[in-house]
Short mmCIF file of C-alpha atoms in Angstrom, two decimals:
data_model
loop_
_atom_site.label_atom_id
_atom_site.label_comp_id
_atom_site.label_asym_id
_atom_site.label_seq_id
_atom_site.Cartn_x
_atom_site.Cartn_y
_atom_site.Cartn_z
CA UNK A 27 -1.66 34.80 33.41
CA UNK A 28 1.58 35.91 31.39
CA UNK A 29 0.43 35.77 28.17
CA UNK A 30 3.80 35.96 25.61
CA UNK A 31 4.77 31.90 25.81
CA UNK A 32 8.54 31.25 24.82
CA UNK A 33 10.08 29.40 22.28
CA UNK A 34 10.22 26.34 23.98
CA UNK A 35 6.15 26.53 25.61
CA UNK A 36 4.25 24.37 24.15
CA UNK A 37 0.84 26.43 24.81
CA UNK A 38 0.15 29.68 23.04
CA UNK A 39 -2.95 31.57 24.96
CA UNK A 40 -4.22 32.43 21.38
CA UNK A 41 -2.33 29.84 18.98
CA UNK A 42 -2.87 26.43 21.10
CA UNK A 43 0.22 23.70 20.52
CA UNK A 44 2.71 25.25 18.90
CA UNK A 45 5.98 23.79 17.85
CA UNK A 46 9.62 24.44 16.13
CA UNK A 47 9.75 21.99 13.00
CA UNK A 48 11.72 19.33 13.20
CA UNK A 49 14.91 17.38 11.18
CA UNK A 50 13.90 15.38 8.82
CA UNK A 51 14.81 11.38 8.78
CA UNK A 52 18.48 10.52 8.14
CA UNK A 53 19.11 9.76 3.87
CA UNK A 54 18.47 6.23 2.83
CA UNK A 55 19.97 6.01 0.14
CA UNK A 56 21.24 2.15 -1.09
CA UNK A 57 25.25 3.88 -0.19
CA UNK A 58 24.37 4.12 3.48
CA UNK A 59 22.69 1.10 4.09
CA UNK A 60 25.35 -0.15 5.93
CA UNK A 61 26.00 2.48 8.31
CA UNK A 62 23.38 0.59 10.65
CA UNK A 63 21.87 1.83 12.95
CA UNK A 64 22.70 1.04 17.70
CA UNK A 65 19.18 -0.06 19.17
CA UNK A 66 17.02 2.17 20.41
CA UNK A 67 16.56 3.07 24.27
CA UNK A 68 14.45 0.03 24.95
CA UNK A 69 12.15 2.52 27.92
CA UNK A 70 10.44 4.96 26.01
CA UNK A 71 10.85 8.35 27.95
CA UNK A 72 7.09 11.27 27.04
CA UNK A 73 6.23 12.02 23.36
CA UNK A 74 4.36 14.70 22.80
CA UNK A 75 0.42 14.87 22.62
CA UNK A 76 -0.81 16.69 19.91
CA UNK A 77 -4.28 17.52 21.28
CA UNK A 78 -6.37 19.91 18.75
CA UNK A 79 -6.67 20.46 15.08
CA UNK A 80 -9.75 20.95 13.09
CA UNK A 81 -12.29 21.82 16.49
CA UNK A 82 -11.69 17.65 16.97
CA UNK A 83 -9.89 17.16 20.87
CA UNK A 84 -7.17 14.68 19.78
CA UNK A 85 -7.43 13.52 23.86
CA UNK A 86 -10.66 12.06 23.48
CA UNK A 87 -10.67 10.75 20.04
CA UNK A 88 -7.04 9.06 19.96
CA UNK A 89 -6.71 8.97 23.88
CA UNK A 90 -4.35 6.60 23.54
CA UNK A 91 -2.36 8.05 20.14
CA UNK A 92 0.91 10.49 22.14
CA UNK A 93 2.20 10.36 18.48
CA UNK A 94 -0.40 11.37 16.66
CA UNK A 95 -0.29 14.96 15.39
CA UNK A 96 -3.01 16.18 13.86
CA UNK A 97 -2.61 18.26 11.34
CA UNK A 98 -4.45 21.95 10.62
CA UNK A 99 -4.66 24.63 8.25
CA UNK A 100 -4.23 27.20 10.55
CA UNK A 101 -2.05 29.85 8.96
CA UNK A 102 0.37 32.35 10.21
CA UNK A 103 -1.24 35.22 11.78
CA UNK A 104 0.22 38.78 10.78
CA UNK A 105 3.96 39.41 13.17
CA UNK A 106 3.88 35.48 14.03
CA UNK A 107 7.72 33.71 14.44
CA UNK A 108 6.82 31.53 10.67
CA UNK A 109 8.86 28.88 13.52
CA UNK A 110 5.53 28.19 15.84
CA UNK A 111 2.90 28.01 12.99
CA UNK A 112 3.48 24.84 10.83
CA UNK A 113 1.23 23.64 8.90
CA UNK A 114 1.63 20.09 10.58
CA UNK A 115 2.40 20.51 14.54
CA UNK A 116 5.42 17.98 15.87
CA UNK A 117 7.42 18.48 18.09
CA UNK A 118 11.21 19.42 18.62
CA UNK A 119 13.31 16.55 17.84
CA UNK A 120 15.65 15.67 15.68
CA UNK A 121 16.24 12.23 14.54
CA UNK A 122 20.26 11.19 14.56
CA UNK A 123 22.05 7.67 12.85
CA UNK A 124 24.04 6.35 15.27
CA UNK A 125 26.87 3.51 14.19
CA UNK A 126 25.77 -0.14 15.05
CA UNK A 127 28.84 -2.17 17.00
CA UNK A 128 27.97 -5.03 15.25
CA UNK A 129 28.04 -7.45 12.37
CA UNK A 130 24.10 -8.69 10.51
CA UNK A 131 23.63 -11.68 9.26
CA UNK A 132 20.87 -12.80 7.28
CA UNK A 133 18.01 -13.84 8.73
CA UNK A 134 16.97 -17.81 9.18
CA UNK A 135 14.09 -19.60 10.54
CA UNK A 136 16.01 -20.07 14.63
CA UNK A 137 16.22 -15.81 14.37
CA UNK A 138 12.47 -15.33 14.45
CA UNK A 139 12.03 -15.53 18.32
CA UNK A 140 14.93 -12.19 18.52
CA UNK A 141 14.17 -8.97 17.38
CA UNK A 142 13.85 -7.88 13.82
CA UNK A 143 17.18 -6.80 11.98
CA UNK A 144 17.00 -3.24 11.78
CA UNK A 145 18.49 -1.39 8.79
CA UNK A 146 16.72 2.24 9.60
CA UNK A 147 17.55 4.75 12.44
CA UNK A 148 14.40 3.67 14.11
CA UNK A 149 14.34 0.38 15.69
CA UNK A 150 12.20 -2.41 16.90
CA UNK A 151 12.18 -2.28 21.03
CA UNK A 152 14.04 -5.21 22.36
CA UNK A 153 11.13 -4.98 25.28
CA UNK A 154 7.69 -4.35 23.16
CA UNK A 155 8.86 -6.55 21.12
CA UNK A 156 9.46 -9.47 23.48
CA UNK A 157 6.37 -7.63 25.21
CA UNK A 158 3.82 -8.73 21.86
CA UNK A 159 6.07 -12.70 22.34
CA UNK A 160 4.70 -13.28 24.88
CA UNK A 161 1.45 -11.80 24.29
CA UNK A 162 -1.97 -14.20 23.80
CA UNK A 163 -2.23 -14.75 20.15
CA UNK A 164 -4.39 -12.91 18.14
CA UNK A 165 -4.23 -9.25 21.11
CA UNK A 166 -3.51 -6.45 19.94
CA UNK A 167 -0.57 -6.12 21.38
CA UNK A 168 1.14 -9.83 19.13
CA UNK A 169 1.24 -8.06 16.79
CA UNK A 170 3.78 -6.58 14.45
CA UNK A 171 2.67 -2.51 14.51
CA UNK A 172 5.35 1.28 13.50
CA UNK A 173 4.52 1.92 18.23
CA UNK A 174 7.49 -0.78 18.67
CA UNK A 175 9.92 1.92 17.30
CA UNK A 176 12.27 4.12 18.02
CA UNK A 177 15.68 6.02 17.01
CA UNK A 178 17.48 8.75 18.78
CA UNK A 179 17.03 12.76 18.96
CA UNK A 180 19.50 15.04 18.62
CA UNK A 181 19.86 15.28 22.17
CA UNK A 182 19.88 11.98 22.78
CA UNK A 183 15.78 11.02 23.76
CA UNK A 184 13.72 8.77 22.70
CA UNK A 185 11.88 9.56 19.57
CA UNK A 186 9.03 7.57 18.72
CA UNK A 187 7.95 7.36 14.61
CA UNK A 188 5.20 10.63 14.17
CA UNK A 189 1.79 10.09 12.43
CA UNK A 190 1.26 13.57 10.66
CA UNK A 191 -2.80 13.02 9.79
CA UNK A 192 -3.52 16.23 7.82
CA UNK A 193 -7.55 16.02 6.82
CA UNK A 194 -7.21 19.24 4.29
CA UNK A 195 -5.67 19.49 1.20
CA UNK A 196 -3.19 22.74 2.76
CA UNK A 197 -1.83 20.14 4.55
CA UNK A 198 -1.05 17.04 3.23
CA UNK A 199 0.51 20.08 0.68
CA UNK A 200 2.41 21.51 3.72
CA UNK A 201 3.59 17.86 5.35
CA UNK A 202 4.57 16.27 1.96
CA UNK A 203 7.40 19.55 2.01
CA UNK A 204 8.43 19.95 4.97
CA UNK A 205 9.09 15.91 5.49
CA UNK A 206 8.77 13.34 2.72
CA UNK A 207 10.59 15.52 -0.46
CA UNK A 208 13.93 14.70 0.19
CA UNK A 209 13.13 10.97 1.51
CA UNK A 210 15.31 8.91 -0.78
CA UNK A 211 12.53 5.88 -0.30
CA UNK A 212 9.30 5.93 1.53
CA UNK A 213 6.21 3.79 2.73
CA UNK A 214 3.16 3.19 -0.08
CA UNK A 215 -0.52 1.92 0.27
CA UNK A 216 -4.09 3.46 0.15
CA UNK A 217 -6.86 2.52 1.25
CA UNK A 218 -10.69 2.89 -0.54
CA UNK A 219 -14.19 2.44 0.56
CA UNK A 220 -15.52 -2.11 -0.02
CA UNK A 221 -17.84 -2.72 -2.68
CA UNK A 222 -17.13 0.59 -4.81
CA UNK A 223 -17.99 1.40 -8.42
CA UNK A 224 -15.11 3.46 -10.63
CA UNK A 225 -18.84 6.09 -11.26
CA UNK A 226 -18.59 7.41 -8.15
CA UNK A 227 -16.09 8.98 -7.74
CA UNK A 228 -12.74 10.57 -5.89
CA UNK A 229 -13.55 10.08 -2.36
CA UNK A 230 -14.40 6.66 -2.49
CA UNK A 231 -11.93 5.77 -4.95
CA UNK A 232 -8.68 7.01 -3.00
CA UNK A 233 -10.15 7.36 0.13
CA UNK A 234 -6.50 8.08 2.18
CA UNK A 235 -3.37 7.50 0.78
CA UNK A 236 -0.38 7.10 3.14
CA UNK A 237 3.35 7.19 2.50
CA UNK A 238 6.46 7.29 5.20
CA UNK A 239 9.55 7.38 5.95
CA UNK A 240 12.20 6.57 8.99
CA UNK A 241 11.11 9.23 11.61
CA UNK A 242 6.91 9.67 10.45
CA UNK A 243 3.69 8.40 8.66
CA UNK A 244 1.55 10.67 6.69
CA UNK A 245 -2.69 9.77 6.48
CA UNK A 246 -3.97 11.66 3.62
CA UNK A 247 -7.35 11.53 4.38
CA UNK A 248 -8.83 12.30 1.16
CA UNK A 249 -12.41 12.05 1.92
CA UNK A 250 -12.26 14.54 4.03
CA UNK A 251 -10.80 17.53 1.24
CA UNK A 252 -13.10 19.82 1.20
CA UNK A 253 -15.32 19.55 -1.90
CA UNK A 254 -13.45 22.62 -3.31
CA UNK A 255 -10.69 21.84 -3.31
CA UNK A 256 -8.74 20.31 -5.39
CA UNK A 257 -7.99 16.59 -4.90
CA UNK A 258 -3.62 16.30 -4.97
CA UNK A 259 -1.45 18.15 -3.04
CA UNK A 260 0.84 19.91 -5.51
CA UNK A 261 4.05 18.09 -3.77
CA UNK A 262 2.77 14.79 -3.43
CA UNK A 263 2.11 15.10 -6.99
CA UNK A 264 5.53 15.51 -7.12
CA UNK A 265 6.81 12.82 -4.98
CA UNK A 266 5.13 9.86 -6.70
CA UNK A 267 6.14 10.87 -10.53
CA UNK A 268 9.52 11.52 -9.30
CA UNK A 269 11.65 8.31 -10.37
CA UNK A 270 14.05 9.51 -7.84
CA UNK A 271 12.40 8.73 -4.57
CA UNK A 272 11.68 5.16 -4.29
CA UNK A 273 7.98 4.37 -3.42
CA UNK A 274 8.28 0.95 -1.85
CA UNK A 275 4.81 -1.38 -1.26
CA UNK A 276 2.45 -4.04 -1.84
CA UNK A 277 0.05 -4.54 -5.02
CA UNK A 278 2.10 -1.25 -5.76
CA UNK A 279 0.92 -0.87 -9.43
CA UNK A 280 -2.66 -1.72 -8.36
CA UNK A 281 -2.53 1.22 -6.26
CA UNK A 282 -0.45 3.17 -8.96
CA UNK A 283 -3.78 2.95 -11.11
CA UNK A 284 -6.45 4.26 -9.74
CA UNK A 285 -4.48 7.08 -8.37
CA UNK A 286 -4.14 7.67 -12.12
CA UNK A 287 -7.63 7.09 -12.50
CA UNK A 288 -8.25 9.31 -10.24
CA UNK A 289 -6.33 12.04 -9.27
CA UNK A 290 -4.96 12.02 -12.69
CA UNK A 291 -0.63 11.25 -11.24
CA UNK A 292 1.43 9.20 -13.82
CA UNK A 293 3.16 7.37 -11.06
CA UNK A 294 6.98 6.68 -11.37
CA UNK A 295 9.27 4.96 -8.71
CA UNK A 296 7.19 2.29 -8.19
CA UNK A 297 9.12 -0.20 -6.37
CA UNK A 298 7.00 -4.24 -5.22
CA UNK A 299 7.73 -5.61 -2.22
CA UNK A 300 7.04 -9.32 -3.36
CA UNK A 301 10.30 -9.35 -6.22
CA UNK A 302 12.41 -8.89 -3.59
CA UNK A 303 11.13 -11.15 -0.57
CA UNK A 304 10.71 -13.73 -3.17
CA UNK A 305 14.87 -12.49 -4.68
CA UNK A 306 16.22 -12.49 -1.14
CA UNK A 307 14.36 -15.37 0.25
CA UNK A 308 14.46 -17.85 -2.42
CA UNK A 309 18.64 -16.50 -3.61
CA UNK A 310 19.18 -17.82 -0.13
CA UNK A 311 17.71 -21.02 -0.45
CA UNK A 312 19.49 -21.81 -3.33
CA UNK A 313 16.05 -22.72 -5.41
CA UNK A 314 15.71 -20.18 -8.05
CA UNK A 315 12.62 -22.06 -9.86
CA UNK A 316 10.45 -19.99 -7.07
CA UNK A 317 11.84 -16.47 -7.78
CA UNK A 318 8.48 -15.20 -9.71
CA UNK A 319 6.42 -12.30 -9.98
CA UNK A 320 3.82 -13.18 -8.61
CA UNK A 321 2.55 -10.87 -5.77
CA UNK A 322 3.28 -11.64 -1.41
CA UNK A 323 0.79 -10.39 0.89
CA UNK A 324 2.38 -8.05 3.16
CA UNK A 325 1.96 -9.52 6.07
CA UNK A 326 3.36 -13.49 5.16
CA UNK A 327 6.91 -10.59 4.24
CA UNK A 328 6.99 -8.83 7.84
CA UNK A 329 6.07 -12.50 9.77
CA UNK A 330 8.81 -13.38 7.77
CA UNK A 331 11.44 -11.74 8.47
CA UNK A 332 10.21 -8.43 10.72
CA UNK A 333 9.50 -11.64 12.99
CA UNK A 334 5.98 -10.27 14.26
CA UNK A 335 2.53 -11.36 13.25
CA UNK A 336 1.58 -8.71 10.71
CA UNK A 337 -2.93 -7.77 12.08
CA UNK A 338 -4.71 -8.67 7.95
CA UNK A 339 -7.41 -6.40 10.13
CA UNK A 340 -10.68 -7.06 7.46
CA UNK A 341 -13.15 -5.78 9.76
CA UNK A 342 -10.53 -2.27 10.10
CA UNK A 343 -9.71 -2.01 5.79
CA UNK A 344 -13.60 -2.56 4.95
CA UNK A 345 -14.47 -0.20 7.10
CA UNK A 346 -15.88 3.43 6.85
CA UNK A 347 -13.17 5.26 5.47
CA UNK A 348 -15.59 8.18 5.11
CA UNK A 349 -15.50 9.91 7.63
CA UNK A 350 -12.70 10.84 11.51
CA UNK A 351 -9.75 8.61 11.25
CA UNK A 352 -11.12 6.10 14.57
CA UNK A 353 -7.90 4.35 16.37
CA UNK A 354 -7.75 1.35 15.21
CA UNK A 355 -7.84 2.92 11.55
CA UNK A 356 -4.97 5.02 12.44
CA UNK A 357 -1.96 2.49 13.71
CA UNK A 358 -3.79 0.05 10.34
CA UNK A 359 -2.93 3.04 8.18
CA UNK A 360 -0.16 4.26 9.48
CA UNK A 361 1.81 0.45 10.12
CA UNK A 362 1.12 -0.92 6.38
CA UNK A 363 2.54 2.23 5.53
CA UNK A 364 5.53 1.34 7.47
CA UNK A 365 5.90 -2.21 7.61
CA UNK A 366 6.67 -1.27 3.57
CA UNK A 367 9.61 1.16 4.22
CA UNK A 368 11.01 -1.84 7.01
CA UNK A 369 10.44 -4.28 4.81
CA UNK A 370 12.45 -2.70 2.16
CA UNK A 371 15.33 -2.04 3.68
CA UNK A 372 15.40 -5.18 5.87
CA UNK A 373 15.65 -6.85 2.78
CA UNK A 374 17.85 -5.04 1.06
CA UNK A 375 20.56 -5.77 3.75
CA UNK A 376 19.53 -9.54 3.64
CA UNK A 377 19.71 -8.61 -0.38
CA UNK A 378 23.94 -7.25 0.44
CA UNK A 379 24.51 -10.49 2.22
CA UNK A 380 24.22 -12.86 -0.25
CA UNK A 381 27.64 -14.24 -1.70
CA UNK A 382 27.41 -13.74 -4.75
CA UNK A 383 24.60 -10.30 -4.69
CA UNK A 384 22.15 -9.89 -6.92
CA UNK A 385 20.66 -6.64 -8.51
CA UNK A 386 18.09 -5.27 -6.56
CA UNK A 387 14.74 -5.93 -8.73
CA UNK A 388 13.65 -2.38 -11.28
CA UNK A 389 10.51 -0.30 -9.97
CA UNK A 390 8.19 -2.03 -10.95
CA UNK A 391 6.06 0.18 -13.49
CA UNK A 392 9.24 -0.66 -16.24
CA UNK A 393 7.54 -4.24 -16.28
CA UNK A 394 12.01 -5.73 -16.78
CA UNK A 395 12.71 -9.50 -15.05
CA UNK A 396 14.12 -9.89 -11.74
CA UNK A 397 17.86 -10.01 -12.31
CA UNK A 398 20.45 -13.31 -10.56
CA UNK A 399 23.47 -12.39 -8.63
CA UNK A 400 25.22 -14.84 -12.28
CA UNK A 401 23.56 -11.94 -14.73
CA UNK A 402 20.35 -14.58 -15.32
CA UNK A 403 16.77 -12.99 -16.28
CA UNK A 404 13.52 -14.53 -15.46
CA UNK A 405 10.43 -14.23 -17.42
CA UNK A 406 8.80 -10.46 -17.14
CA UNK A 407 5.61 -12.80 -16.81
CA UNK A 408 5.14 -15.51 -14.05
CA UNK A 409 2.18 -16.40 -14.63
CA UNK A 410 1.24 -19.07 -16.72
CA UNK A 411 0.05 -18.35 -20.26
CA UNK A 412 -4.10 -18.25 -20.35
CA UNK A 413 -5.07 -20.89 -23.04
CA UNK A 414 -6.07 -17.98 -25.35
CA UNK A 415 -8.32 -21.23 -26.71
CA UNK A 416 -10.69 -21.59 -23.93
CA UNK A 417 -13.89 -20.46 -24.37
CA UNK A 418 -17.67 -20.57 -21.64
CA UNK A 419 -19.94 -22.61 -22.21
CA UNK A 420 -22.01 -20.04 -23.40
CA UNK A 421 -20.03 -19.85 -26.66
CA UNK A 422 -18.80 -23.77 -27.29
CA UNK A 423 -22.77 -23.04 -27.46
CA UNK A 424 -23.46 -20.64 -30.32
CA UNK A 425 -19.98 -22.69 -31.92
CA UNK A 426 -20.28 -25.81 -32.07
CA UNK A 427 -17.36 -27.15 -33.63
CA UNK A 428 -13.96 -29.01 -32.66
CA UNK A 429 -12.11 -26.94 -30.51
CA UNK A 430 -8.20 -26.67 -31.57
CA UNK A 431 -5.68 -28.33 -28.99
CA UNK A 432 -3.32 -26.62 -29.63
CA UNK A 433 -2.83 -22.91 -27.05
CA UNK A 434 -2.50 -19.83 -29.36
CA UNK A 435 -0.92 -17.00 -26.84
CA UNK A 436 0.00 -13.38 -27.19
CA UNK A 437 2.60 -11.78 -29.87
CA UNK A 438 4.36 -9.84 -28.46
CA UNK A 439 4.91 -7.85 -24.94
CA UNK A 440 1.61 -7.82 -23.07
CA UNK A 441 -0.31 -4.27 -23.14
CA UNK A 442 0.07 -2.63 -19.36
CA UNK A 443 -3.64 -2.44 -19.29
CA UNK A 444 -3.78 -6.43 -18.84
CA UNK A 445 -0.69 -6.09 -16.53
CA UNK A 446 -2.14 -3.81 -14.62
CA UNK A 447 -5.40 -6.30 -14.49
CA UNK A 448 -3.09 -9.23 -14.00
CA UNK A 449 -1.75 -7.31 -10.41
CA UNK A 450 -5.18 -6.57 -10.13
CA UNK A 451 -5.54 -10.10 -9.45
CA UNK A 452 -2.80 -11.43 -8.16
CA UNK A 453 -3.53 -9.17 -4.32
CA UNK A 454 -7.55 -9.86 -4.72
CA UNK A 455 -6.20 -13.56 -4.76
CA UNK A 456 -3.90 -12.86 -2.07
CA UNK A 457 -6.48 -11.45 0.53
CA UNK A 458 -8.35 -14.06 -0.35
CA UNK A 459 -7.18 -17.29 -0.36
CA UNK A 460 -10.33 -19.57 -0.96
CA UNK A 461 -11.53 -17.43 -4.41
CA UNK A 462 -13.32 -19.68 -6.70
CA UNK A 463 -13.37 -17.42 -9.98
CA UNK A 464 -10.36 -18.82 -12.33
CA UNK A 465 -7.95 -15.44 -13.74
CA UNK A 466 -8.81 -14.88 -16.84
CA UNK A 467 -12.14 -14.25 -15.78
CA UNK A 468 -10.80 -12.48 -12.81
CA UNK A 469 -8.93 -10.51 -15.28
CA UNK A 470 -11.80 -9.23 -17.75
CA UNK A 471 -13.62 -8.83 -14.50
CA UNK A 472 -11.13 -6.18 -13.30
CA UNK A 473 -10.49 -4.64 -17.09
CA UNK A 474 -13.79 -3.80 -17.13
CA UNK A 475 -14.20 -2.46 -13.37
CA UNK A 476 -12.29 -0.39 -12.97
CA UNK A 477 -10.16 0.07 -16.45
CA UNK A 478 -13.31 1.41 -17.91
CA UNK A 479 -13.04 -1.21 -20.90
CA UNK A 480 -15.72 -2.38 -23.52
CA UNK A 481 -15.96 -6.47 -23.97
CA UNK A 482 -14.53 -6.04 -27.50
CA UNK A 483 -12.24 -3.77 -26.31
CA UNK A 484 -10.84 -6.42 -23.93
CA UNK A 485 -11.09 -9.76 -26.32
CA UNK A 486 -9.41 -7.42 -28.32
CA UNK A 487 -6.40 -6.34 -25.92
CA UNK A 488 -6.12 -10.08 -24.11
CA UNK A 489 -5.37 -11.61 -27.75
CA UNK A 490 -4.22 -11.50 -31.31
CA UNK A 491 -6.70 -12.73 -32.99
CA UNK A 492 -8.88 -11.42 -30.09
CA UNK A 493 -11.40 -13.38 -28.41
CA UNK A 494 -15.12 -13.42 -28.91
CA UNK A 495 -16.85 -11.00 -26.57
CA UNK A 496 -19.24 -13.92 -25.84
CA UNK A 497 -15.56 -14.84 -23.83
CA UNK A 498 -15.11 -12.39 -22.09
CA UNK A 499 -18.29 -10.99 -21.38
CA UNK A 500 -19.26 -15.05 -19.74
CA UNK A 501 -15.57 -14.70 -17.83
CA UNK A 502 -16.90 -10.97 -16.22
CA UNK A 503 -20.15 -12.15 -15.42
CA UNK A 504 -18.62 -15.37 -13.64
CA UNK A 505 -16.76 -13.47 -11.52
CA UNK A 506 -19.36 -10.60 -10.21
CA UNK A 507 -21.57 -14.53 -9.75
CA UNK A 508 -18.94 -16.59 -7.77
CA UNK A 509 -16.92 -13.37 -6.13
CA UNK A 510 -20.16 -11.15 -5.05
CA UNK A 511 -18.66 -8.90 -6.57
CA UNK A 512 -19.02 -4.82 -7.01
CA UNK A 513 -20.74 -3.42 -10.49
CA UNK A 514 -21.98 -0.39 -11.64
CA UNK A 515 -24.88 -2.28 -12.83
CA UNK A 516 -25.78 0.28 -15.31
CA UNK A 517 -22.98 -0.48 -17.42
CA UNK A 518 -23.58 -4.73 -16.47
CA UNK A 519 -26.69 -3.58 -17.24
CA UNK A 520 -26.60 -2.54 -21.27
CA UNK A 521 -22.73 -3.80 -21.43
CA UNK A 522 -22.61 -7.22 -20.16
CA UNK A 523 -25.40 -8.93 -19.42
CA UNK A 524 -27.49 -7.39 -22.56
CA UNK A 525 -26.55 -10.53 -25.62
CA UNK A 526 -28.10 -12.64 -22.67
CA UNK A 527 -31.81 -13.49 -21.90
CA UNK A 528 -33.10 -13.40 -18.92
CA UNK A 529 -32.88 -16.49 -18.64
CA UNK A 530 -30.92 -17.27 -19.15
CA UNK A 531 -29.19 -15.24 -16.37
CA UNK A 532 -31.82 -16.25 -13.74
CA UNK A 533 -30.77 -19.88 -14.63
CA UNK A 534 -26.75 -19.36 -15.07
CA UNK A 535 -26.27 -16.90 -12.65
CA UNK A 536 -28.49 -16.08 -10.50
CA UNK A 537 -26.36 -13.86 -8.18
CA UNK A 538 -25.69 -11.45 -11.23
CA UNK A 539 -30.13 -11.58 -11.90
CA UNK A 540 -30.68 -9.91 -8.96
CA UNK A 541 -28.33 -7.06 -8.85
CA UNK A 542 -29.51 -5.21 -11.83
CA UNK A 543 -33.54 -6.85 -10.95
CA UNK A 544 -33.96 -9.35 -14.01
CA UNK A 545 -37.20 -9.94 -13.82
CA UNK A 546 -38.56 -13.70 -12.92
#
């Protein structure tokens, strides 16, 4: 057998599969958005399978996911060719931009049965779109997916979106350096273990990180990183803290809060897709009063502008992210980040078609108003101001004086911790249409549970003069009771329930009493 493979062969007897580096995705700078690309070919040519990583056989683990690249921390042997020992296995294909030959028009309801406008080099394949439309409603094939998109390689062949699944900090670093550092816009998302608490650490609270460019998706499985490693690659931290790289997503400030709390990453360049979605959708309809900063579920945005239903994936989202990803988890998590990127480009195209065209919304961390085309600015905070004199029955029982009819509103700009909690509440309510707990109750809960704040601190942050501490305690107890939310039992017992008698807890918050084992 010949043991000296040529540079074009995939198999090497000592190293396994080797690949040549691939070119970076085309630039998505704003000035280039109108240089649209021709539709990808309707028939898929074969794309390489990368079958081995960290002792796992991808052909058995992911038999149907041809474009998956299982990234391994394989170091080059002395004297080896660097081109054949990259940290992540990828195919030798190069994405190129091709000018579109027709003018695109803003989205209309009647166009929902047509393939979506693609303002990137990777486009929805027409045949795959129509196959999804014809598939039975609710079936796997009926949903939008990153796997329906194709681009053009330098040799003119089709290129699939490549997924890099990284299970060590080393491969995360190499992947970020090679494929994401120079991208001006990236899709971004996180996954974590449901019903977890802050005290349970990084791996349960930031289990999987997703980044997406037009041609690639990076899945960084932090939950599988070796305990001896730091949990974040330096290049990823650089990407997230660089305001010139726009990271797009839904409820993105909430995800950034997790990165700050658990990985000490101060994210900048965050873009909330809900703001752009409302600006474009309601400006086109002349319904300017409906443009605000309330969050819109990703599934709603995808179905409106990408023309296929989006798999909401509650079973997958609530699955165990501490184990190696299965096929459903790979498709779900890669599609989440890739949908954000495609939505951003599509929404930006539609924004530019408006006459007059409003400016793109600011980065979310700046907390600036949404601007309309004629220079009008909308309010930064759009939720109706909570009546600061609102009290629970608990406080009313201990303070029987007359209740003021004048609302006391917070003075000055909101504290960032309050805004982060309100974003988290909006995400929760968007994902749970049947929510029973009120906004004030959930807001206090998230400030206490996720930010680790004590009730006295929360009371000061929510209002000046401060709310009564018992009001905040009542909010947290009621949110946990109504929504069965996760809690740190020790904190709940000592910081919240300690001010209540056992009989009061059992009668008014029986679920809480059960959680912390209040004796009968």
